PDB file of C-alpha atoms in Angstrom:
ATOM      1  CA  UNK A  11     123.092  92.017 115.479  1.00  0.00           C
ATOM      2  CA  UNK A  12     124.843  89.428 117.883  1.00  0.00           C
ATOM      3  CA  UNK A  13     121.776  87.110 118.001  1.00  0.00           C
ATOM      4  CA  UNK A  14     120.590  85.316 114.406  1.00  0.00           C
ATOM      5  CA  UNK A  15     117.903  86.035 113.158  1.00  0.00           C
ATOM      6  CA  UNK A  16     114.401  83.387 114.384  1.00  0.00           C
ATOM      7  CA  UNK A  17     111.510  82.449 112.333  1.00  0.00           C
ATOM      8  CA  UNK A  18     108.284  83.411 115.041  1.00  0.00           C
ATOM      9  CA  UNK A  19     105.468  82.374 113.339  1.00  0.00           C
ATOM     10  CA  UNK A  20     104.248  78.882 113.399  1.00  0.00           C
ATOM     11  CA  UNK A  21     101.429  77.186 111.682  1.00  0.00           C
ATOM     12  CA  UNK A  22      97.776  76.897 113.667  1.00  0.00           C
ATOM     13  CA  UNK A  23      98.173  76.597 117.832  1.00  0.00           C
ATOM     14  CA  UNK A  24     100.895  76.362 119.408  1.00  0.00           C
ATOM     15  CA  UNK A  25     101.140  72.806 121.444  1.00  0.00           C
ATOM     16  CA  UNK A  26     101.664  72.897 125.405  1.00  0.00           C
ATOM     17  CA  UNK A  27     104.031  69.675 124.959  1.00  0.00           C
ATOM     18  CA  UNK A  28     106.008  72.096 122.159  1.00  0.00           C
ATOM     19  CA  UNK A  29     106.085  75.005 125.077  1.00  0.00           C
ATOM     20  CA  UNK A  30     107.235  72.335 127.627  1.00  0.00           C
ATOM     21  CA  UNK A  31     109.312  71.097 125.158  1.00  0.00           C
ATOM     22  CA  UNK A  32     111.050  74.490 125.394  1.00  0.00           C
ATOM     23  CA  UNK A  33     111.407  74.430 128.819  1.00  0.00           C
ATOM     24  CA  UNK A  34     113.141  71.407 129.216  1.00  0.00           C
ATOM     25  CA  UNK A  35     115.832  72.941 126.735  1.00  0.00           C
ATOM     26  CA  UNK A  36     116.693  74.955 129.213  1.00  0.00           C
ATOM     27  CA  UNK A  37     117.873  72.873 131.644  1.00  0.00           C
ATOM     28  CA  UNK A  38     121.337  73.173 130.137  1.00  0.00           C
ATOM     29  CA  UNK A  39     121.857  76.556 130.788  1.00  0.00           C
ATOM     30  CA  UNK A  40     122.178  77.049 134.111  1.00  0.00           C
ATOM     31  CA  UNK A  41     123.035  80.541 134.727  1.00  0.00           C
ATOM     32  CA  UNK A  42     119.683  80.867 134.027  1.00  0.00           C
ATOM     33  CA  UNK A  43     117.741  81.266 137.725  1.00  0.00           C
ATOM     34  CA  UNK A  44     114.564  82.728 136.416  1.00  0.00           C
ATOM     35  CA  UNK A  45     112.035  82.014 133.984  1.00  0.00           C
ATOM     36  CA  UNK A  46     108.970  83.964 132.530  1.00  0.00           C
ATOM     37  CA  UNK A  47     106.209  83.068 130.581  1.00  0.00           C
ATOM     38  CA  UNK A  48     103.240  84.897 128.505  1.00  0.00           C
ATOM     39  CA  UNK A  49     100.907  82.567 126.568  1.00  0.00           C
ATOM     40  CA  UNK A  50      97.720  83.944 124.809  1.00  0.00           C
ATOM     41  CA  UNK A  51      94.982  81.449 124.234  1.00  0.00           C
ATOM     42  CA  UNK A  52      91.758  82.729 122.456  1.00  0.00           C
ATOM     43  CA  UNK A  53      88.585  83.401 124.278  1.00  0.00           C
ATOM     44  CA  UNK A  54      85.283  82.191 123.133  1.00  0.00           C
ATOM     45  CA  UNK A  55      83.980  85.640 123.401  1.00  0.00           C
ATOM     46  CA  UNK A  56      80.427  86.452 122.792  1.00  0.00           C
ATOM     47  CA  UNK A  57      79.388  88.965 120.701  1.00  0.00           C
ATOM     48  CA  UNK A  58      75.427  89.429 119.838  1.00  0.00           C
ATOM     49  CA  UNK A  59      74.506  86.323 120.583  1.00  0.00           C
ATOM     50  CA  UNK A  60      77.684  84.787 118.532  1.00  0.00           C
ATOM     51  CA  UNK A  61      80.219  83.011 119.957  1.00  0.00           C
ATOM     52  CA  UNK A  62      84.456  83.401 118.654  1.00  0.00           C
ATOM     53  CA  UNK A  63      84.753  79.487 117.968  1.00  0.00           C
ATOM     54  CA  UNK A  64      88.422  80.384 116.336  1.00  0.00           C
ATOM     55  CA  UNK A  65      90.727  83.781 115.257  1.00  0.00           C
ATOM     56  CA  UNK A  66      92.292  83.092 111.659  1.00  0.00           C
ATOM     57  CA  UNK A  67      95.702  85.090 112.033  1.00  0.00           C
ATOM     58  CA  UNK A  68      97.376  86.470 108.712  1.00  0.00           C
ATOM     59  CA  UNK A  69     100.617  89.084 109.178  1.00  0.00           C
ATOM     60  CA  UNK A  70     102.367  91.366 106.236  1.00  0.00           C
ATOM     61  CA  UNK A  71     105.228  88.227 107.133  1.00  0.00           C
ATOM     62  CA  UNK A  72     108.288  89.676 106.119  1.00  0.00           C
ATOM     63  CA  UNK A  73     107.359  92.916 107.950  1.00  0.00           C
ATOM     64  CA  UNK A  74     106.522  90.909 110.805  1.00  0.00           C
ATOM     65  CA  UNK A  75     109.678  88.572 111.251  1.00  0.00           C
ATOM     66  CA  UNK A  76     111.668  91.918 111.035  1.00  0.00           C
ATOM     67  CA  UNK A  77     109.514  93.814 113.532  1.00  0.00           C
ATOM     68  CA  UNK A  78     109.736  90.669 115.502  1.00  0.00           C
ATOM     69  CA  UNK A  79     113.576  90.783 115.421  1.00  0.00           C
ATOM     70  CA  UNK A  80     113.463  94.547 116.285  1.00  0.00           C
ATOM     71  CA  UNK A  81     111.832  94.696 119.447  1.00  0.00           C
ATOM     72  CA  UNK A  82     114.183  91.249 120.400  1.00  0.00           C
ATOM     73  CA  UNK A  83     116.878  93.422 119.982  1.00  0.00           C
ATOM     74  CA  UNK A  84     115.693  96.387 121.843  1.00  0.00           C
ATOM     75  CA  UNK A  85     114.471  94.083 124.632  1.00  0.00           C
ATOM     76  CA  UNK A  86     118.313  92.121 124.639  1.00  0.00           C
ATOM     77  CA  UNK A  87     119.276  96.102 124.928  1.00  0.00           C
ATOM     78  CA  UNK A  88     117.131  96.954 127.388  1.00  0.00           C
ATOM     79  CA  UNK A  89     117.273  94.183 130.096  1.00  0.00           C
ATOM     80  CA  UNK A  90     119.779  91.769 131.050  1.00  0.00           C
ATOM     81  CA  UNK A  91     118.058  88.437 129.434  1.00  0.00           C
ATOM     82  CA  UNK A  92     119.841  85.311 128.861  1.00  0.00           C
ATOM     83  CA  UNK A  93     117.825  84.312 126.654  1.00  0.00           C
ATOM     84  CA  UNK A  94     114.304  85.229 125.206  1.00  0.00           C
ATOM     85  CA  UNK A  95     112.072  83.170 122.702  1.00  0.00           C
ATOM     86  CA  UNK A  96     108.714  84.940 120.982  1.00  0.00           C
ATOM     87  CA  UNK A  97     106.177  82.242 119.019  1.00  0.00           C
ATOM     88  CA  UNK A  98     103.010  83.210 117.341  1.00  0.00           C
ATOM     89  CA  UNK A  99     100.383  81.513 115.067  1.00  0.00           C
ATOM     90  CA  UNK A 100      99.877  81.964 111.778  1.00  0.00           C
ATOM     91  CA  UNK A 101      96.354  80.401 110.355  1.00  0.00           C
ATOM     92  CA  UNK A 102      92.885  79.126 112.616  1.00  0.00           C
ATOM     93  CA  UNK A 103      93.506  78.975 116.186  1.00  0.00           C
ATOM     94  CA  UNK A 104      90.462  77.550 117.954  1.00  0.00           C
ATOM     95  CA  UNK A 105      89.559  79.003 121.656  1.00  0.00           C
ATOM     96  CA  UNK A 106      90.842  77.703 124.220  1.00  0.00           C
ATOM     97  CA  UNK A 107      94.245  76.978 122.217  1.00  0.00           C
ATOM     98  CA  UNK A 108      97.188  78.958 122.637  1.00  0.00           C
ATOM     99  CA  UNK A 109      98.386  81.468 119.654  1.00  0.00           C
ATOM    100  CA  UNK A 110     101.243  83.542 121.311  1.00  0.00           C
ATOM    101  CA  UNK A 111     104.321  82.108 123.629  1.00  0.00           C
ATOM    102  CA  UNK A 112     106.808  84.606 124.912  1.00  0.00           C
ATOM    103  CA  UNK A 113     109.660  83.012 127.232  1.00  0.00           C
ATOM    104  CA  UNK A 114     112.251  85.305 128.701  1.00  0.00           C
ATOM    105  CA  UNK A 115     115.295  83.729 131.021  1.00  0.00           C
ATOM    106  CA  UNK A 116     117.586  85.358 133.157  1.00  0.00           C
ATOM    107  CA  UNK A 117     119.973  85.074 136.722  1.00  0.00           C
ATOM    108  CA  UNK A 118     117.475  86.661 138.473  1.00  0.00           C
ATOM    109  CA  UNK A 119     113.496  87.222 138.495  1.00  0.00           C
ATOM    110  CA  UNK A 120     112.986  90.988 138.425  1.00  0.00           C
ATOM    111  CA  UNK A 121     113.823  91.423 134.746  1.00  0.00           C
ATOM    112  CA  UNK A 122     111.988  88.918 134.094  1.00  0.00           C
ATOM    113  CA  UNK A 123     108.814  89.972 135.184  1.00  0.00           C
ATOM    114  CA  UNK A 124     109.664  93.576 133.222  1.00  0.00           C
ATOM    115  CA  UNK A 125     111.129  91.984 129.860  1.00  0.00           C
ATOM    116  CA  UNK A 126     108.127  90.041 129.593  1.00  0.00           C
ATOM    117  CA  UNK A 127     105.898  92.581 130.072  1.00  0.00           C
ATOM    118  CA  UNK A 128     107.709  94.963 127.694  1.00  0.00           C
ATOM    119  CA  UNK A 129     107.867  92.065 125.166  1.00  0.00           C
ATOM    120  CA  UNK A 130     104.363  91.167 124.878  1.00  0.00           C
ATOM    121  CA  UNK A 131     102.972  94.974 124.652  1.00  0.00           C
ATOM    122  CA  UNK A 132     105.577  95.967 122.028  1.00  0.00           C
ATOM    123  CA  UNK A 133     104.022  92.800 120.501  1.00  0.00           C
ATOM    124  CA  UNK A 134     100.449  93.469 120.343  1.00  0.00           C
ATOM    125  CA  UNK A 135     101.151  97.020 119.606  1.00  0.00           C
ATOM    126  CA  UNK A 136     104.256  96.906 116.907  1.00  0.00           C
ATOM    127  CA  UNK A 137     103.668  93.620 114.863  1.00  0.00           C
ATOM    128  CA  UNK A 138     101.221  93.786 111.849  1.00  0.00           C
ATOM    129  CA  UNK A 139      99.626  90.621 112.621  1.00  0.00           C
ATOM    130  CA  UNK A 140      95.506  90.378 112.301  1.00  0.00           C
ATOM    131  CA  UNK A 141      92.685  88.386 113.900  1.00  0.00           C
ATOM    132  CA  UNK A 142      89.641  87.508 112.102  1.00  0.00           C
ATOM    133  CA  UNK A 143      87.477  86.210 114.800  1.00  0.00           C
ATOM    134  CA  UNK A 144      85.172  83.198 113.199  1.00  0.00           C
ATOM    135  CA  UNK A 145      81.627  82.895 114.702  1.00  0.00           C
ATOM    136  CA  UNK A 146      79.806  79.953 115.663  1.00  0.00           C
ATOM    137  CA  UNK A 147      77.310  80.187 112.669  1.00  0.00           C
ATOM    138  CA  UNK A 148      80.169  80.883 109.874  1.00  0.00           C
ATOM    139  CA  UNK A 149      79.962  84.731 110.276  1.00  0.00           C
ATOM    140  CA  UNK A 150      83.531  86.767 111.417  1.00  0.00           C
ATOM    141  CA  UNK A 151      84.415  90.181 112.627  1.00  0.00           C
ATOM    142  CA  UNK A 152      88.121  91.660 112.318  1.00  0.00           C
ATOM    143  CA  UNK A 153      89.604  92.264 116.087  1.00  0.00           C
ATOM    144  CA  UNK A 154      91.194  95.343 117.536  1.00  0.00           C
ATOM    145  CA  UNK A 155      93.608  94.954 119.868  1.00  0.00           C
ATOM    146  CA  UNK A 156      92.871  96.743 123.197  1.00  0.00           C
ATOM    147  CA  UNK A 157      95.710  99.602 124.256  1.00  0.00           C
TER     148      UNK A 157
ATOM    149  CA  UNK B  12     104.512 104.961  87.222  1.00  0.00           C
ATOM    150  CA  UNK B  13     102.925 102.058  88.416  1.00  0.00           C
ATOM    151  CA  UNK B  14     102.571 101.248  92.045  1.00  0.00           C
ATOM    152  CA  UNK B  15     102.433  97.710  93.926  1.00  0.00           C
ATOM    153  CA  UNK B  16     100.198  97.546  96.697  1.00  0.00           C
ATOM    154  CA  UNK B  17      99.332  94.836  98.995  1.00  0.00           C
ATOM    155  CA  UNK B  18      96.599  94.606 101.314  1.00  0.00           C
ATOM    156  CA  UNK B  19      95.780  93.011 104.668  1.00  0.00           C
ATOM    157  CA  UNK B  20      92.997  91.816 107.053  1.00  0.00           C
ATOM    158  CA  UNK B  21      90.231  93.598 106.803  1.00  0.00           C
ATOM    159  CA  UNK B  22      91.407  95.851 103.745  1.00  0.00           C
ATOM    160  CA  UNK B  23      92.165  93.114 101.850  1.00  0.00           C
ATOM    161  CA  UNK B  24      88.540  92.172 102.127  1.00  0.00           C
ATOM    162  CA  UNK B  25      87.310  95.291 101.375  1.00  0.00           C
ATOM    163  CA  UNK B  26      89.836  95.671  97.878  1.00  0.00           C
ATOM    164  CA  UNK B  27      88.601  91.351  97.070  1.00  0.00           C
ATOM    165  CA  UNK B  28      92.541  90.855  96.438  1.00  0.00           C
ATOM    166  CA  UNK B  29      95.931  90.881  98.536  1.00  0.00           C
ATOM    167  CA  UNK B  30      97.757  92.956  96.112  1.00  0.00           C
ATOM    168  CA  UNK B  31      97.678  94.778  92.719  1.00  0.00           C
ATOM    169  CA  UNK B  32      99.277  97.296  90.776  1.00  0.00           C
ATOM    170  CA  UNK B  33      98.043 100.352  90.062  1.00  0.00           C
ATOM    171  CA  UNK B  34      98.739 103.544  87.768  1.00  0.00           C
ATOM    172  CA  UNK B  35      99.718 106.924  89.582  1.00  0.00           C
ATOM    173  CA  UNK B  36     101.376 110.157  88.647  1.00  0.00           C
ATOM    174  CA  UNK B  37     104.835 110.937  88.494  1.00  0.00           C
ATOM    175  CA  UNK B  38     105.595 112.091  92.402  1.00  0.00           C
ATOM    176  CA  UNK B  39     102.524 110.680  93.874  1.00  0.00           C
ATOM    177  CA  UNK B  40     102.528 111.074  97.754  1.00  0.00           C
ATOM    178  CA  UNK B  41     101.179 108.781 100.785  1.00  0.00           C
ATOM    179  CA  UNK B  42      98.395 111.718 100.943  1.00  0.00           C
ATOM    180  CA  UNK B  43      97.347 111.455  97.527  1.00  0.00           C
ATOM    181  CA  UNK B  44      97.634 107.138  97.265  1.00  0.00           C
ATOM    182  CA  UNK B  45      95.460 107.381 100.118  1.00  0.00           C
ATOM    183  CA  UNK B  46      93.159 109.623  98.485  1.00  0.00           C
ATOM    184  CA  UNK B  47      92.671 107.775  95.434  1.00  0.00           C
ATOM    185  CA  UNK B  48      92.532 104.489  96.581  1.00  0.00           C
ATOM    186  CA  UNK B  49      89.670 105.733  99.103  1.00  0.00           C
ATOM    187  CA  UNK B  50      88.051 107.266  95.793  1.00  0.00           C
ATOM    188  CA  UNK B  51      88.628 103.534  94.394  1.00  0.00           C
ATOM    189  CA  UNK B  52      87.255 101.633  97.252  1.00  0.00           C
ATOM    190  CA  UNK B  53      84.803 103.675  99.606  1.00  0.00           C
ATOM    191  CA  UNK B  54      84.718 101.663 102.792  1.00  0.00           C
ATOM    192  CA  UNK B  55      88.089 102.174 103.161  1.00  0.00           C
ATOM    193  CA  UNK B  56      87.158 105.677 104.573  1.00  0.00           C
ATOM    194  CA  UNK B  57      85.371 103.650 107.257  1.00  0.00           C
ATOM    195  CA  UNK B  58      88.170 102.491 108.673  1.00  0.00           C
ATOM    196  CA  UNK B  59      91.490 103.531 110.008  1.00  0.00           C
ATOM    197  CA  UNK B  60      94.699 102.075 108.212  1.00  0.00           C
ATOM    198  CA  UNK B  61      98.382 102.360 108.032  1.00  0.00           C
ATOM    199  CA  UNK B  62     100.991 102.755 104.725  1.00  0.00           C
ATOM    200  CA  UNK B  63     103.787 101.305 105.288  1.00  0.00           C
ATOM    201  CA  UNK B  64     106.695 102.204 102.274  1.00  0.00           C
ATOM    202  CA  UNK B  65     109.494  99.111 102.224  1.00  0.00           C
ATOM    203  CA  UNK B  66     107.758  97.729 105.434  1.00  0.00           C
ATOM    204  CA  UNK B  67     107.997 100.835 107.256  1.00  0.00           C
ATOM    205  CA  UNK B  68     104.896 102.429 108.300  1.00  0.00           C
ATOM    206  CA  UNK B  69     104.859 106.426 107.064  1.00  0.00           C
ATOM    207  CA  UNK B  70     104.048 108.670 109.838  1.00  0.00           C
ATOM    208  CA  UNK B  71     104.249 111.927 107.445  1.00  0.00           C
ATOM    209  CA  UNK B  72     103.110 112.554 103.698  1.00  0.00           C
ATOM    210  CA  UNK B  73     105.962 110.391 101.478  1.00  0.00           C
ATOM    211  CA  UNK B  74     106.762 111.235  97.810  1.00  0.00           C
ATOM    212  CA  UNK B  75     106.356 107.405  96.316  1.00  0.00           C
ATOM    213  CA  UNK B  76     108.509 105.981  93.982  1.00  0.00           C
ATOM    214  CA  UNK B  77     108.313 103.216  91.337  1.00  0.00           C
ATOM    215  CA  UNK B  78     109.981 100.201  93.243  1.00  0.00           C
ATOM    216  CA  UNK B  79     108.399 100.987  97.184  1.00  0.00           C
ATOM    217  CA  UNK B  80     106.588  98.399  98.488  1.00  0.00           C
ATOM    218  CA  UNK B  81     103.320  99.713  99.734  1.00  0.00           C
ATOM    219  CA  UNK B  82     101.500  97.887 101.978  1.00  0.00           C
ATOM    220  CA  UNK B  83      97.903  99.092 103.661  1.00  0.00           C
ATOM    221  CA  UNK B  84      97.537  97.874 107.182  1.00  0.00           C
ATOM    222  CA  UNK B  85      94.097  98.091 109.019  1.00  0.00           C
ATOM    223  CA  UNK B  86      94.919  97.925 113.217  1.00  0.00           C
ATOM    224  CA  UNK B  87      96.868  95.145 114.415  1.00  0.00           C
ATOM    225  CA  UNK B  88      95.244  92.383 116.024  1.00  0.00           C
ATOM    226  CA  UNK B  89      98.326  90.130 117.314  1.00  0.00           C
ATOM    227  CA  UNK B  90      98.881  87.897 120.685  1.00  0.00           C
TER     228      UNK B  90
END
Protein backbone atom coordinates (compact mmCIF):
# COMPACT_ATOMS: atom_id res chain seq x y z
CA UNK A 1 0.00 0.00 0.00
CA UNK A 2 2.74 2.65 -0.99
CA UNK A 3 0.40 4.52 -3.40
CA UNK A 4 -2.99 6.35 -1.75
CA UNK A 5 -5.77 5.35 -2.49
CA UNK A 6 -7.72 7.41 -6.05
CA UNK A 7 -11.29 8.07 -6.55
CA UNK A 8 -11.83 6.52 -10.54
CA UNK A 9 -15.12 7.26 -11.26
CA UNK A 10 -16.20 10.54 -12.58
CA UNK A 11 -19.55 11.94 -13.38
CA UNK A 12 -20.96 11.61 -17.29
CA UNK A 13 -17.90 11.70 -20.17
CA UNK A 14 -14.85 12.21 -19.59
CA UNK A 15 -13.53 15.64 -21.42
CA UNK A 16 -10.49 15.38 -24.01
CA UNK A 17 -9.23 18.92 -22.57
CA UNK A 18 -9.48 16.96 -18.86
CA UNK A 19 -7.30 13.92 -20.59
CA UNK A 20 -4.91 16.56 -22.09
CA UNK A 21 -5.09 18.22 -19.06
CA UNK A 22 -3.43 15.09 -17.64
CA UNK A 23 -0.88 14.99 -19.96
CA UNK A 24 0.48 18.19 -19.53
CA UNK A 25 0.92 17.19 -15.72
CA UNK A 26 3.34 15.17 -16.72
CA UNK A 27 5.71 17.24 -18.04
CA UNK A 28 7.30 17.51 -14.61
CA UNK A 29 8.33 14.19 -14.29
CA UNK A 30 10.81 13.55 -16.48
CA UNK A 31 12.07 10.17 -15.90
CA UNK A 32 9.13 9.44 -17.54
CA UNK A 33 10.18 8.55 -21.50
CA UNK A 34 7.04 6.75 -22.41
CA UNK A 35 3.49 7.26 -22.36
CA UNK A 36 0.37 5.00 -23.02
CA UNK A 37 -3.04 5.63 -23.50
CA UNK A 38 -6.52 3.54 -23.65
CA UNK A 39 -9.68 5.64 -24.06
CA UNK A 40 -13.14 3.95 -24.65
CA UNK A 41 -15.71 6.08 -26.36
CA UNK A 42 -19.21 4.48 -26.97
CA UNK A 43 -20.32 3.28 -30.31
CA UNK A 44 -23.61 4.09 -31.79
CA UNK A 45 -24.18 0.49 -32.37
CA UNK A 46 -27.18 -0.76 -34.14
CA UNK A 47 -29.19 -3.26 -32.92
CA UNK A 48 -32.68 -4.21 -34.81
CA UNK A 49 -33.06 -1.31 -36.39
CA UNK A 50 -32.16 0.77 -33.00
CA UNK A 51 -29.44 2.78 -32.64
CA UNK A 52 -27.13 3.05 -28.84
CA UNK A 53 -27.61 7.01 -28.67
CA UNK A 54 -25.91 6.72 -24.93
CA UNK A 55 -24.71 3.74 -22.15
CA UNK A 56 -25.99 4.85 -18.55
CA UNK A 57 -23.08 3.32 -16.32
CA UNK A 58 -23.96 2.38 -12.57
CA UNK A 59 -21.08 0.21 -10.44
CA UNK A 60 -21.60 -1.63 -6.79
CA UNK A 61 -19.07 1.81 -6.01
CA UNK A 62 -17.38 0.86 -3.06
CA UNK A 63 -16.65 -2.58 -4.59
CA UNK A 64 -15.50 -0.88 -7.53
CA UNK A 65 -13.00 1.83 -6.11
CA UNK A 66 -11.46 -1.19 -4.19
CA UNK A 67 -11.28 -3.51 -7.20
CA UNK A 68 -9.99 -0.49 -8.95
CA UNK A 69 -7.19 -0.07 -6.36
CA UNK A 70 -6.46 -3.86 -6.56
CA UNK A 71 -5.56 -4.43 -9.96
CA UNK A 72 -3.39 -0.75 -9.60
CA UNK A 73 -1.53 -2.51 -7.23
CA UNK A 74 -0.99 -5.72 -8.98
CA UNK A 75 -0.18 -3.77 -12.17
CA UNK A 76 2.56 -1.31 -9.93
CA UNK A 77 3.71 -5.13 -8.97
CA UNK A 78 3.81 -6.42 -12.09
CA UNK A 79 5.55 -3.82 -14.38
CA UNK A 80 7.90 -1.15 -13.78
CA UNK A 81 5.33 2.01 -14.16
CA UNK A 82 6.08 5.38 -12.99
CA UNK A 83 3.05 6.22 -12.80
CA UNK A 84 -0.47 4.92 -13.91
CA UNK A 85 -3.92 6.81 -13.79
CA UNK A 86 -7.46 4.70 -14.47
CA UNK A 87 -10.82 7.14 -15.04
CA UNK A 88 -14.23 5.86 -15.74
CA UNK A 89 -17.80 7.31 -16.00
CA UNK A 90 -20.34 7.00 -13.82
CA UNK A 91 -24.00 8.15 -15.28
CA UNK A 92 -25.15 8.80 -19.41
CA UNK A 93 -22.32 8.82 -21.68
CA UNK A 94 -23.50 9.70 -25.18
CA UNK A 95 -21.61 7.92 -28.32
CA UNK A 96 -19.03 9.22 -29.57
CA UNK A 97 -17.88 10.53 -25.95
CA UNK A 98 -15.29 8.94 -24.06
CA UNK A 99 -16.23 6.81 -20.72
CA UNK A 100 -12.88 5.05 -19.80
CA UNK A 101 -9.13 6.74 -19.70
CA UNK A 102 -6.28 4.54 -18.69
CA UNK A 103 -2.71 6.36 -18.76
CA UNK A 104 0.34 4.36 -17.84
CA UNK A 105 4.05 6.19 -17.79
CA UNK A 106 7.27 4.76 -17.65
CA UNK A 107 11.41 5.15 -18.78
CA UNK A 108 10.81 3.14 -21.50
CA UNK A 109 7.91 2.04 -24.05
CA UNK A 110 7.71 -1.75 -23.82
CA UNK A 111 5.91 -1.84 -20.47
CA UNK A 112 3.96 0.42 -21.53
CA UNK A 113 2.39 -1.12 -24.28
CA UNK A 114 1.94 -4.45 -21.77
CA UNK A 115 0.69 -2.47 -18.53
CA UNK A 116 -1.84 -0.94 -20.56
CA UNK A 117 -3.02 -3.79 -22.03
CA UNK A 118 -3.11 -5.75 -18.76
CA UNK A 119 -4.86 -2.71 -17.17
CA UNK A 120 -7.71 -2.28 -19.37
CA UNK A 121 -8.66 -6.22 -19.60
CA UNK A 122 -8.41 -6.69 -15.80
CA UNK A 123 -10.78 -3.68 -16.12
CA UNK A 124 -13.50 -4.82 -18.25
CA UNK A 125 -13.25 -8.19 -16.76
CA UNK A 126 -12.75 -7.49 -12.74
CA UNK A 127 -14.75 -4.20 -12.05
CA UNK A 128 -18.56 -4.51 -11.39
CA UNK A 129 -19.43 -1.65 -13.44
CA UNK A 130 -22.72 -1.95 -15.93
CA UNK A 131 -23.87 -0.46 -19.24
CA UNK A 132 -27.39 0.10 -20.01
CA UNK A 133 -27.28 0.92 -23.61
CA UNK A 134 -30.25 3.68 -24.34
CA UNK A 135 -31.90 3.41 -27.82
CA UNK A 136 -32.79 6.01 -30.13
CA UNK A 137 -36.63 5.62 -29.51
CA UNK A 138 -36.32 5.49 -25.46
CA UNK A 139 -35.97 1.63 -25.37
CA UNK A 140 -32.43 0.04 -23.61
CA UNK A 141 -30.76 -3.29 -23.46
CA UNK A 142 -28.12 -4.23 -20.61
CA UNK A 143 -24.47 -4.85 -22.35
CA UNK A 144 -22.13 -7.77 -21.97
CA UNK A 145 -18.81 -7.19 -22.18
CA UNK A 146 -17.03 -9.26 -24.89
CA UNK A 147 -14.03 -11.77 -23.43
CA UNK B 1 -31.83 -13.62 10.59
CA UNK B 2 -32.40 -11.04 8.27
CA UNK B 3 -30.29 -10.51 5.23
CA UNK B 4 -29.36 -7.14 3.26
CA UNK B 5 -29.19 -7.45 -0.28
CA UNK B 6 -28.47 -5.03 -2.93
CA UNK B 7 -28.97 -5.32 -6.47
CA UNK B 8 -27.44 -4.06 -9.72
CA UNK B 9 -27.99 -3.40 -13.48
CA UNK B 10 -30.10 -5.52 -14.86
CA UNK B 11 -31.13 -7.40 -11.51
CA UNK B 12 -32.00 -4.48 -9.98
CA UNK B 13 -34.56 -4.06 -12.69
CA UNK B 14 -35.79 -7.27 -12.51
CA UNK B 15 -36.22 -7.09 -8.20
CA UNK B 16 -37.94 -2.93 -9.00
CA UNK B 17 -35.46 -1.87 -6.02
CA UNK B 18 -31.54 -1.56 -5.35
CA UNK B 19 -31.67 -3.21 -2.07
CA UNK B 20 -33.88 -4.82 0.65
CA UNK B 21 -33.83 -6.97 3.48
CA UNK B 22 -35.03 -10.12 3.62
CA UNK B 23 -35.85 -13.04 6.21
CA UNK B 24 -33.70 -16.36 5.96
CA UNK B 25 -32.89 -19.28 8.18
CA UNK B 26 -30.38 -19.57 10.67
CA UNK B 27 -27.14 -20.84 8.42
CA UNK B 28 -28.53 -19.95 5.12
CA UNK B 29 -25.91 -20.58 2.30
CA UNK B 30 -25.04 -18.68 -1.15
CA UNK B 31 -26.82 -21.97 -2.69
CA UNK B 32 -29.89 -21.65 -0.88
CA UNK B 33 -30.12 -17.32 -1.08
CA UNK B 34 -29.82 -18.03 -4.59
CA UNK B 35 -32.48 -20.47 -4.58
CA UNK B 36 -34.99 -18.52 -2.89
CA UNK B 37 -34.53 -15.36 -4.28
CA UNK B 38 -34.90 -17.13 -7.86
CA UNK B 39 -38.21 -18.67 -6.25
CA UNK B 40 -38.95 -14.81 -5.34
CA UNK B 41 -38.18 -13.30 -8.62
CA UNK B 42 -38.31 -15.79 -11.70
CA UNK B 43 -36.38 -14.01 -14.39
CA UNK B 44 -33.59 -14.07 -12.39
CA UNK B 45 -33.13 -17.75 -13.57
CA UNK B 46 -32.79 -16.15 -17.02
CA UNK B 47 -29.84 -14.71 -16.39
CA UNK B 48 -26.42 -15.37 -15.07
CA UNK B 49 -25.32 -13.38 -11.83
CA UNK B 50 -22.69 -13.15 -9.24
CA UNK B 51 -22.93 -12.98 -5.02
CA UNK B 52 -20.56 -11.20 -3.81
CA UNK B 53 -20.35 -11.51 0.46
CA UNK B 54 -18.50 -8.07 1.91
CA UNK B 55 -17.74 -7.13 -1.80
CA UNK B 56 -16.15 -10.28 -2.58
CA UNK B 57 -17.66 -12.34 -5.17
CA UNK B 58 -18.27 -16.23 -3.73
CA UNK B 59 -16.88 -18.72 -6.02
CA UNK B 60 -18.13 -21.77 -3.66
CA UNK B 61 -21.43 -22.32 -1.54
CA UNK B 62 -20.92 -19.66 1.68
CA UNK B 63 -22.72 -20.16 5.05
CA UNK B 64 -24.25 -16.34 5.37
CA UNK B 65 -24.30 -14.50 8.32
CA UNK B 66 -26.38 -11.63 9.79
CA UNK B 67 -24.05 -8.54 9.05
CA UNK B 68 -22.55 -9.77 5.19
CA UNK B 69 -23.19 -7.53 2.69
CA UNK B 70 -24.71 -9.36 -0.20
CA UNK B 71 -24.68 -7.93 -3.31
CA UNK B 72 -26.16 -9.72 -6.75
CA UNK B 73 -24.16 -8.78 -9.78
CA UNK B 74 -25.48 -9.57 -13.37
CA UNK B 75 -22.08 -9.55 -15.97
CA UNK B 76 -20.00 -6.61 -15.96
CA UNK B 77 -20.31 -4.20 -18.60
CA UNK B 78 -17.30 -1.63 -17.84
CA UNK B 79 -14.78 0.45 -20.29
Amino acid sequence: MTKKKKTVFVEGPISPSFIANSIEKHQTKTSIGAHDIFLGQVRADQIDGKIVSAIEYSAYEEMAENTFHQIREETFSKFDLTCMHIYHSIGTVKSGEICLFVFVSAPHRRVTFEALEYLVERIKKDAPVFGKEIFDNQTHQWKVNQP
Amino acid sequence: MELKILYFGMIAEITNCSEEVISVFKDCNTTQLEALLEEKYRRLKDISFKIAINQIIADTNIKLKQDNEIALLPPFSGG
